[in-house]
Coordinates of C-alpha atoms and ligand atoms in Angstrom, one line a residue:
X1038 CA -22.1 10.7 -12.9
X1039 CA -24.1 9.8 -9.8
X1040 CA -25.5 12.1 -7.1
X1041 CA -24.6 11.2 -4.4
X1042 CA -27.5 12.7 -2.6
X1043 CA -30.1 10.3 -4.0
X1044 CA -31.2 7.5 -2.6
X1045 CA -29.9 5.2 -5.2
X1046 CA -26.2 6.6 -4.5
X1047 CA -24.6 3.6 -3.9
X1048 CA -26.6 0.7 -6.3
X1049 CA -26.3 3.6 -9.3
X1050 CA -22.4 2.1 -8.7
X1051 CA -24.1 -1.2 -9.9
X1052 CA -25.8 0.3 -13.2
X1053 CA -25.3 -2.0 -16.0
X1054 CA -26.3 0.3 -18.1
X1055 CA -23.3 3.0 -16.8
X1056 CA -21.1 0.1 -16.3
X1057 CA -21.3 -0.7 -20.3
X1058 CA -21.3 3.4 -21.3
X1059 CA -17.8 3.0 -19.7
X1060 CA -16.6 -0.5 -21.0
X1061 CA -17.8 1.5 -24.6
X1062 CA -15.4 4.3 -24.2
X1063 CA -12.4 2.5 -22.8
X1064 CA -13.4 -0.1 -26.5
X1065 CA -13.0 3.1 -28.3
X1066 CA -9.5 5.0 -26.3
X1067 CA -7.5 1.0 -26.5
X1068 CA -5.1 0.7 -29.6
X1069 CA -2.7 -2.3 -28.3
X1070 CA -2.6 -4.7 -26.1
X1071 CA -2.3 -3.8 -22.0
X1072 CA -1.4 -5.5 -18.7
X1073 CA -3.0 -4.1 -15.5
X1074 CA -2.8 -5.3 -11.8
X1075 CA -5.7 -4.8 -9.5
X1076 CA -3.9 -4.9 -6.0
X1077 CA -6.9 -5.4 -3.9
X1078 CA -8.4 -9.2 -3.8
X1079 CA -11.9 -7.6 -3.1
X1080 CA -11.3 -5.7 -6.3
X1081 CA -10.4 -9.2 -8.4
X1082 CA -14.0 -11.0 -6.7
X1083 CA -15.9 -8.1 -8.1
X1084 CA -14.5 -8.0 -11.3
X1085 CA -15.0 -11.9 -11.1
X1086 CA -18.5 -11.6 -9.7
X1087 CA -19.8 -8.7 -11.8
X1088 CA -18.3 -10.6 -15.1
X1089 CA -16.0 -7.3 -15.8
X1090 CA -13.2 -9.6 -17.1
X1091 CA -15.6 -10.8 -19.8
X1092 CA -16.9 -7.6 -20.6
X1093 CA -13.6 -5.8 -21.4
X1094 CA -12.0 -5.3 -25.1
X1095 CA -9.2 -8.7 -25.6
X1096 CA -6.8 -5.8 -25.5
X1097 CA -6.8 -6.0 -21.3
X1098 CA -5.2 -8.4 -19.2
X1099 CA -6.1 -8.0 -16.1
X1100 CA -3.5 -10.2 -13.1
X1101 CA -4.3 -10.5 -9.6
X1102 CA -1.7 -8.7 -7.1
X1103 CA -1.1 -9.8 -3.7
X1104 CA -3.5 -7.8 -1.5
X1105 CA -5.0 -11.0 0.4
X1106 CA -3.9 -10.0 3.7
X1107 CA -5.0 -13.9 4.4
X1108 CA -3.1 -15.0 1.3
X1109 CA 0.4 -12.9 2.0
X1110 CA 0.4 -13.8 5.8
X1111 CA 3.8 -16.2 6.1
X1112 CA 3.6 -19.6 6.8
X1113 CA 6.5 -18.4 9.8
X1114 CA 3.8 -16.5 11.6
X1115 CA 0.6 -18.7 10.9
X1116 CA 3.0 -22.1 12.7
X1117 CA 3.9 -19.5 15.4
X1118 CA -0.3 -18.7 15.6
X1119 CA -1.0 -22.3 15.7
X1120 CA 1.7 -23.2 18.4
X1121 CA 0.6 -19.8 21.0
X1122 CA -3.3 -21.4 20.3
X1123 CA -2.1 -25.0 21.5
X1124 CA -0.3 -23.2 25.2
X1125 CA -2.3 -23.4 28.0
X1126 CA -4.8 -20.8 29.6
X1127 CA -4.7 -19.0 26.3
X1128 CA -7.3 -18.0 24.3
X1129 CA -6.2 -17.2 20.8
X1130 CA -8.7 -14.8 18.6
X1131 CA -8.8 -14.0 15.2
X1132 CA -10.8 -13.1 12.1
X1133 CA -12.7 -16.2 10.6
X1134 CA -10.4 -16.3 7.6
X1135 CA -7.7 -17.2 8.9
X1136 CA -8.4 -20.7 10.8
X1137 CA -8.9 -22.7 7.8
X1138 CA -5.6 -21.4 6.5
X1139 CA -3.3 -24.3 6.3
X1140 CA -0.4 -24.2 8.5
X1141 CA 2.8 -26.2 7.7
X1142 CA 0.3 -29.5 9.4
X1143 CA -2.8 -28.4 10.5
X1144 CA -5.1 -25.1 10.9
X1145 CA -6.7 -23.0 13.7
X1146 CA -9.7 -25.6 13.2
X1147 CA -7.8 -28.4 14.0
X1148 CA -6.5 -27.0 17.0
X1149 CA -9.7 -25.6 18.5
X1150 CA -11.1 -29.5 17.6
X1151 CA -8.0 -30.8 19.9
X1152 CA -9.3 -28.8 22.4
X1153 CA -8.0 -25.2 22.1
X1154 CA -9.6 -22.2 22.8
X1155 CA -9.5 -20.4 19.1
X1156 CA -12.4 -17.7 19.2
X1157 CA -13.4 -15.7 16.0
X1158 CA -13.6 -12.1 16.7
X1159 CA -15.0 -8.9 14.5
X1160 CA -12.8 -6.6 15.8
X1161 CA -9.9 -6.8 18.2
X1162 CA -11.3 -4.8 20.4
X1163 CA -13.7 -7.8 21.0
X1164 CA -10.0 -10.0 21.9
X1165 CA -9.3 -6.4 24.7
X1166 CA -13.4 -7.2 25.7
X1167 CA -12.8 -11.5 26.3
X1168 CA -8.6 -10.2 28.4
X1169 CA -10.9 -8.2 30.4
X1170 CA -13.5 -11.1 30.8
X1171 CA -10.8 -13.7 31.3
X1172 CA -8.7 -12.0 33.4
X1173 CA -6.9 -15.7 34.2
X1174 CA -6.1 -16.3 30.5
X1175 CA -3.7 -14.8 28.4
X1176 CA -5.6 -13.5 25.3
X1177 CA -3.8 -13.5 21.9
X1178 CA -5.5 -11.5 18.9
X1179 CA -3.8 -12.4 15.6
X1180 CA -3.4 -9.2 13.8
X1181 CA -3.6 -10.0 10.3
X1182 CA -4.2 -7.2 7.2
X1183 CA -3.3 -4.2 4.8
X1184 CA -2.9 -0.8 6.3
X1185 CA -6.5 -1.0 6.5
X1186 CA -6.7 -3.0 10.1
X1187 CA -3.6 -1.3 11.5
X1188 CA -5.7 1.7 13.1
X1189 CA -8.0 -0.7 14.7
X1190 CA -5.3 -3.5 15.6
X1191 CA -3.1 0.1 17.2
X1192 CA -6.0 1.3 19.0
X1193 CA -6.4 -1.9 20.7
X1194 CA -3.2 -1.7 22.3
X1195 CA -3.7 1.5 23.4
X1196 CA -7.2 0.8 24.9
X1197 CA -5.3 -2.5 26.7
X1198 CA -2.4 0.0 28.0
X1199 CA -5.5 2.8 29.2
X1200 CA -7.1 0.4 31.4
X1201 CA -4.1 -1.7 32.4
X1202 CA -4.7 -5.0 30.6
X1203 CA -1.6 -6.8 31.5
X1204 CA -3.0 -10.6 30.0
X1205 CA -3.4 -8.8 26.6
X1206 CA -1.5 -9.0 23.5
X1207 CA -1.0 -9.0 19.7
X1208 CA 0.5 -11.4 17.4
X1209 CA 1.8 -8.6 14.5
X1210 CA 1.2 -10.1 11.3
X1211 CA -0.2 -6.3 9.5
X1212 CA 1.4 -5.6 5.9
X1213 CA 1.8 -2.5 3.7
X1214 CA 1.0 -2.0 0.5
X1215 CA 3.6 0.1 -1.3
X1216 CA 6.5 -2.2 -0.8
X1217 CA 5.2 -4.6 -2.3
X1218 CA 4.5 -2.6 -5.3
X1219 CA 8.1 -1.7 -5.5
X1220 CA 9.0 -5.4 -5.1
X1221 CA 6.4 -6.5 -8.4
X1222 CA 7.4 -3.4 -10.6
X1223 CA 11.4 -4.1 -9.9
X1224 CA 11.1 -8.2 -10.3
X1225 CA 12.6 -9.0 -13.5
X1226 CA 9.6 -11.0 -14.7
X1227 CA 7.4 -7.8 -14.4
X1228 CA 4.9 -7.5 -17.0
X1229 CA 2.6 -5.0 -14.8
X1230 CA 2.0 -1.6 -17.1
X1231 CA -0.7 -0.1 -15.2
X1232 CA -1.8 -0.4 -11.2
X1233 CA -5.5 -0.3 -9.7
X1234 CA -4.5 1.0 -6.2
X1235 CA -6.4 -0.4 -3.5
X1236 CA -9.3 2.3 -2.3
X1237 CA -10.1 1.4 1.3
X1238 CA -6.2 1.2 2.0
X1239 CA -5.6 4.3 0.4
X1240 CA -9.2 5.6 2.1
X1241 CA -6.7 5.5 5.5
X1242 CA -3.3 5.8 3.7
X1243 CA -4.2 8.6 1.5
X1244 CA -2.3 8.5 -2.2
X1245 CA 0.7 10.6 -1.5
X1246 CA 2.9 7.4 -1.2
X1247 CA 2.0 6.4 -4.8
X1248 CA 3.1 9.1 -7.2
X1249 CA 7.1 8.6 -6.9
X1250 CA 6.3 5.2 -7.0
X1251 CA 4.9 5.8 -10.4
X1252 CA 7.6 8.5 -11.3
X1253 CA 10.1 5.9 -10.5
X1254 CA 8.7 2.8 -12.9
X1255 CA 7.2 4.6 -15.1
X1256 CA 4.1 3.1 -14.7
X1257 CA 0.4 4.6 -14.0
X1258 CA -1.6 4.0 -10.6
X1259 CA -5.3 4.8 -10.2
X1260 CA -6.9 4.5 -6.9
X1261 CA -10.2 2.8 -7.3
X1262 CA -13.3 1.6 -5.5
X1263 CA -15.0 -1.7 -5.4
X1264 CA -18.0 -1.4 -7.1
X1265 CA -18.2 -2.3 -11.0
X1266 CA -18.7 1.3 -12.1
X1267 CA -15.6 2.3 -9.7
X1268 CA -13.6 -0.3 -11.2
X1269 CA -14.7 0.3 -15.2
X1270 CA -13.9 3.9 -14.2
X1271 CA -10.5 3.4 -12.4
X1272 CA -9.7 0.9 -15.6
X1273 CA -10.5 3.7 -18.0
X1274 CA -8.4 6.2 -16.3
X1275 CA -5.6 3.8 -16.7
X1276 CA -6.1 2.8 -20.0
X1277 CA -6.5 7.1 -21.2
X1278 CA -2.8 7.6 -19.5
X1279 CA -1.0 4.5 -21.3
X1280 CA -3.2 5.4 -24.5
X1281 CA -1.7 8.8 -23.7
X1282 CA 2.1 7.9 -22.6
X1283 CA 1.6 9.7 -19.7
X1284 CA 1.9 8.9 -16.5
X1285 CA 1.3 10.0 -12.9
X1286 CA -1.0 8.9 -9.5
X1287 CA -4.5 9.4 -10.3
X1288 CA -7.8 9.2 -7.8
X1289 CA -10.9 7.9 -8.8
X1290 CA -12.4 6.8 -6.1
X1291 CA -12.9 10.3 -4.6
X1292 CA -16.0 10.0 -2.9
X1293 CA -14.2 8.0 -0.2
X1294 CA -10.5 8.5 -0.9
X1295 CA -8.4 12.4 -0.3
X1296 CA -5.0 12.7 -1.1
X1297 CA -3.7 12.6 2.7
X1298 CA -5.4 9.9 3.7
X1299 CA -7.0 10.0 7.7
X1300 CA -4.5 11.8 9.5
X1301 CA -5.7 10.6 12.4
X1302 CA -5.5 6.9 11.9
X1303 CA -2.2 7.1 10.5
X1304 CA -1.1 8.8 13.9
X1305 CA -2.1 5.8 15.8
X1306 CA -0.8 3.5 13.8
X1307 CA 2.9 5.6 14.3
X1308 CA 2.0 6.1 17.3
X1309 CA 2.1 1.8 18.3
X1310 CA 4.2 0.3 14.9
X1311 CA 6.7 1.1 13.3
X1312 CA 8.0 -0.2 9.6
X1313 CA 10.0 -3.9 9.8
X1314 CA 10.9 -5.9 7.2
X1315 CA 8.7 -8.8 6.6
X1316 CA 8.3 -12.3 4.6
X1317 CA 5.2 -13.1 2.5
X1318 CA 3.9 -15.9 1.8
X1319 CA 4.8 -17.5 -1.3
X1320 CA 6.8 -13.9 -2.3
X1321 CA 9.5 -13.9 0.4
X1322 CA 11.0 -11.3 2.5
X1323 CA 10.3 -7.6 1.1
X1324 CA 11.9 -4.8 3.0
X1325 CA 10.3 -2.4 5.6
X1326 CA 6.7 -4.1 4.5
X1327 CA 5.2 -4.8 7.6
X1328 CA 4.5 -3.1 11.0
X1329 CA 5.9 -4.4 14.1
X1330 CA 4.8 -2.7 17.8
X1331 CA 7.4 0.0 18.8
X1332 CA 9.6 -0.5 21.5
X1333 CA 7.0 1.9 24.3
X1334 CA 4.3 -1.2 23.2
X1335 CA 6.6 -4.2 23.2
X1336 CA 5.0 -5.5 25.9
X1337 CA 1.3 -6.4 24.0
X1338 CA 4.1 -8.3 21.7
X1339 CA 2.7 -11.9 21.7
X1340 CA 5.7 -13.0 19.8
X1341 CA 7.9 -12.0 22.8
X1342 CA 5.8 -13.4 25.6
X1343 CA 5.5 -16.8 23.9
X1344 CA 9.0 -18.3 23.2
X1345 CA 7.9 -20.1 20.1
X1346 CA 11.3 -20.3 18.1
X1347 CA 12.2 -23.9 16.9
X1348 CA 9.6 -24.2 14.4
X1349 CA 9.9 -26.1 11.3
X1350 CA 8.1 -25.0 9.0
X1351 CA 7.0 -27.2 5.3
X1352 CA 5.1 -25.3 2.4
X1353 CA 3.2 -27.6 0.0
X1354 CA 4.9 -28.5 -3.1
X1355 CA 2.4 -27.9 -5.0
X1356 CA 1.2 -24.8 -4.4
X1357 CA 2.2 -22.1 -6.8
X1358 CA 0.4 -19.4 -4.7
X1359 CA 3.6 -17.1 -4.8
X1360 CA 3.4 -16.6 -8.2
X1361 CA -0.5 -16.1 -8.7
X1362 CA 0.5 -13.2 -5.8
X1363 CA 2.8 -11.7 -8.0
X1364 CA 0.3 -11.8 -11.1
X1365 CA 3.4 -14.3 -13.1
X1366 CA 0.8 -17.3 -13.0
X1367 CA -3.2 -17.6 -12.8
X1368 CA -4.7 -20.0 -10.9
X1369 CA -5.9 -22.1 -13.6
X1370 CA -2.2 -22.5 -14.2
X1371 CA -1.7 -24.4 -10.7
X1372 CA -1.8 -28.4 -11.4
X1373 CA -3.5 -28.8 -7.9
X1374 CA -6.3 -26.1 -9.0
X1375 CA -10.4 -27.5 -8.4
X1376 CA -8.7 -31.2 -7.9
X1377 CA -6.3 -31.4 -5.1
X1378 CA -7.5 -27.8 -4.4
X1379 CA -10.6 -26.9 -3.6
X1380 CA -12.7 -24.1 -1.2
X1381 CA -13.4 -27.4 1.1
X1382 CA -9.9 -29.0 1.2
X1383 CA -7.5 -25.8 0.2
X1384 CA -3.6 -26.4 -0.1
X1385 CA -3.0 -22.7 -0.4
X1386 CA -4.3 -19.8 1.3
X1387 CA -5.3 -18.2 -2.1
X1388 CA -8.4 -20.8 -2.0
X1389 CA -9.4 -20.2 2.0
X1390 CA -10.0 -16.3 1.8
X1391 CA -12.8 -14.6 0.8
X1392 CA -10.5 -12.4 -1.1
X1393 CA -8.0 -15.0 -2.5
X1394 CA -7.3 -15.0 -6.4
X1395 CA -7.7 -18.9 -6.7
X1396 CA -11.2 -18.8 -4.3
X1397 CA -12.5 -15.8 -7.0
X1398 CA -11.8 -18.0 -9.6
X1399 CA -13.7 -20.9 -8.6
X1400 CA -16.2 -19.8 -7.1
X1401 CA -16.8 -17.6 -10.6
X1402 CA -15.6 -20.4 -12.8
X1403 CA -13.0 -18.6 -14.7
X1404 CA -11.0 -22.4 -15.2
X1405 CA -9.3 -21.8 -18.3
X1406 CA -7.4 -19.0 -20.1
X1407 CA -10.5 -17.9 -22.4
X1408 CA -12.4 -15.4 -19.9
X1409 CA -15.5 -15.9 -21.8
X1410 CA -15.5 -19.3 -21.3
Ligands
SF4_2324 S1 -5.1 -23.5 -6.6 FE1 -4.6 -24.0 -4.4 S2 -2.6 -25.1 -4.6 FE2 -2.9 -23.9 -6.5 S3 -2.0 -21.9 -6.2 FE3 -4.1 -21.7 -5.7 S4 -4.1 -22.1 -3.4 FE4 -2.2 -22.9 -4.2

């Protein structure tokens, strides 16, 4: 549909006029009613940004899944973040994102106001850069995200092992992807019938995990892009399998996404993690679902060279972020939603990130039930 050797390869992905052709045929392939998950938050702020929610036939209901790596990251591990930051002669890094996620009483902002040293960092190979720099503090990097960061948050261990970086480590916070579909397809309050799979995840994962997770619950999974054609597109091919009673792991984002995946990055990651069990936030504990540094790396393990057990932690009452995660609620549905709750004074971390359900739907306006509101 678009070469991709012109130079208009990537806005054609923007084309409202392509972008409507397929919103036409998916109108003319629907005959009932369908509920669909996009996994990805980046997907739901495009959809939410390019209007595609308001553009679809009623037939679609589209719910938010949990792939906010912000959102998902448990309260557990952003107290333990917030009590290594306070220590002395430690410089705690992380992506911007996360310090203005609420801990049980206070963020990464307060703390670097109170005097810590809390430094935002691109890449955490920047946090291996500032270790080397500082060789008299012991730098932290908070390694937060989807299977997408695990290459880069591996490969910094392995760069801080090269060149002997002993005041160097990681707090592992990274999360996978098809767990948590397993956990959302088996909960008995599942109403998913088709998945959007997550393209840059898969873009390092590849989609070989996905198609006995689709045998198993019967249910279709397309991988898809980011852009509004990708996304019409990875809709439609959803939509033609239920339409179809047929189901299976389908790839439509293949400009960016193979079947295996990057070999390479998933070697490192085996190489430095290996599968733990792991809580999310407002979801709970889900089995094997995050990645915690094998035994050969335990030394870069922040969690071991800071003793931080003890900590209480508190959720808000209010929040009811769990269950906009798990696509049961939508954010409009939260009492504390664009009063209490707000982009400037969040309770929840679904309304910090830049890839939060609740921010995407504020920031877009969607504040009631009617999508063309
Ligand atoms: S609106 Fe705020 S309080 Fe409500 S679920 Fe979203 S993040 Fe939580």
């Amino acid at each position: 549909m678009i070469d991709e050797g012109s130079p208009d390869f990537l806005t054609g992905y923007r084309d409202a006029k392509l972008v409507h052709s397929v919103i036409h045929e998916i109108k003319q392939r629907i005959t009932q009613s369908w509920i669909l998950m996009e996994i990805c938050g980046g997907q739901t702020h495009a959809i939410m940004q390019y209007g595609l929610d308001q553009l679809l036939p009623d037939e679609i209901e589209l719910v938010h899944g949990p792939g906010c790596p912000v959102c998902v990251t448990s309260l557990e591990l952003i107290d333990q973040a917030l009590w290594i930051a306070k220590q002395p002669d430690v410089i705690f890094t992380s992506f911007g994102d996360m310090l203005r996620v609420p801990g049980s009483q206070e963020d990464l902002f307060s703390v670097r106001a109170f005097g810590g040293d809390v430094r935002v960092v691109y890449s955490p190979m920047n946090a291996v850069k500032i270790a080397q720099e500082n060789p008299n503090k012991e730098v932290v990097f908070f390694a937060i995200g989807f299977e997408t960061t695990a290459p880069v948050n591996a490969m910094a261990v392995i760069q801080a092992e090269k060149i002997g970086l002993h005041n160097f480590s990681i707090l592992p916070a990274n999360v996978l992807v098809p767990p948590a579909m397993h956990t959302i397809l088996s909960s008995p309050g599942n109403r998913i019938q088709g998945f959007l799979a997550a393209g840059h995840v898969c873009a390092v994962m590849g989609y070989w995990e996905y198609p006995p997770i689709a045998d198993e619950y019967q249910t279709p999974i397309v991988v898809t892009g980011f852009e509004p054609l990708d996304l019409v597109i990875g809709i439609l091919q959803t939509i033609t399998m239920l339409e179809e009673d047929r189901v299976a792991a389908e790839n439509a984002y293949s400009r960016v996404v193979s079947f295996e995946g990057n070999r390479a990055a998933q070697k490192m990651i085996n190489q430095v993690f290996e599968p733990v069990d792991r809580s999310w936030r407002g979801i709970g504990e889900i089995p094997q679902s995050g990645l915690g540094l094998r035994k050969a790396y335990k030394d870069y393990d922040a969690e071991r060279r800071f003793d931080s057990s003890g900590i209480n932690t508190s959720e808000s009452e209010i929040c009811i972020a769990g269950q906009v995660l798990q696509g049961i609620k939508k954010p409009y549905d939260c009492p504390a939603f664009g009063t209490l709750c707000t982009p400037q004074s969040p309770l929840g971390a679904p309304m910090v990130s830049s890839e939060g359900a609740c921010a995407a739907y504020y920031h877009y306006g969607r504040k009631t039930n009617d999508v063309r509101a």
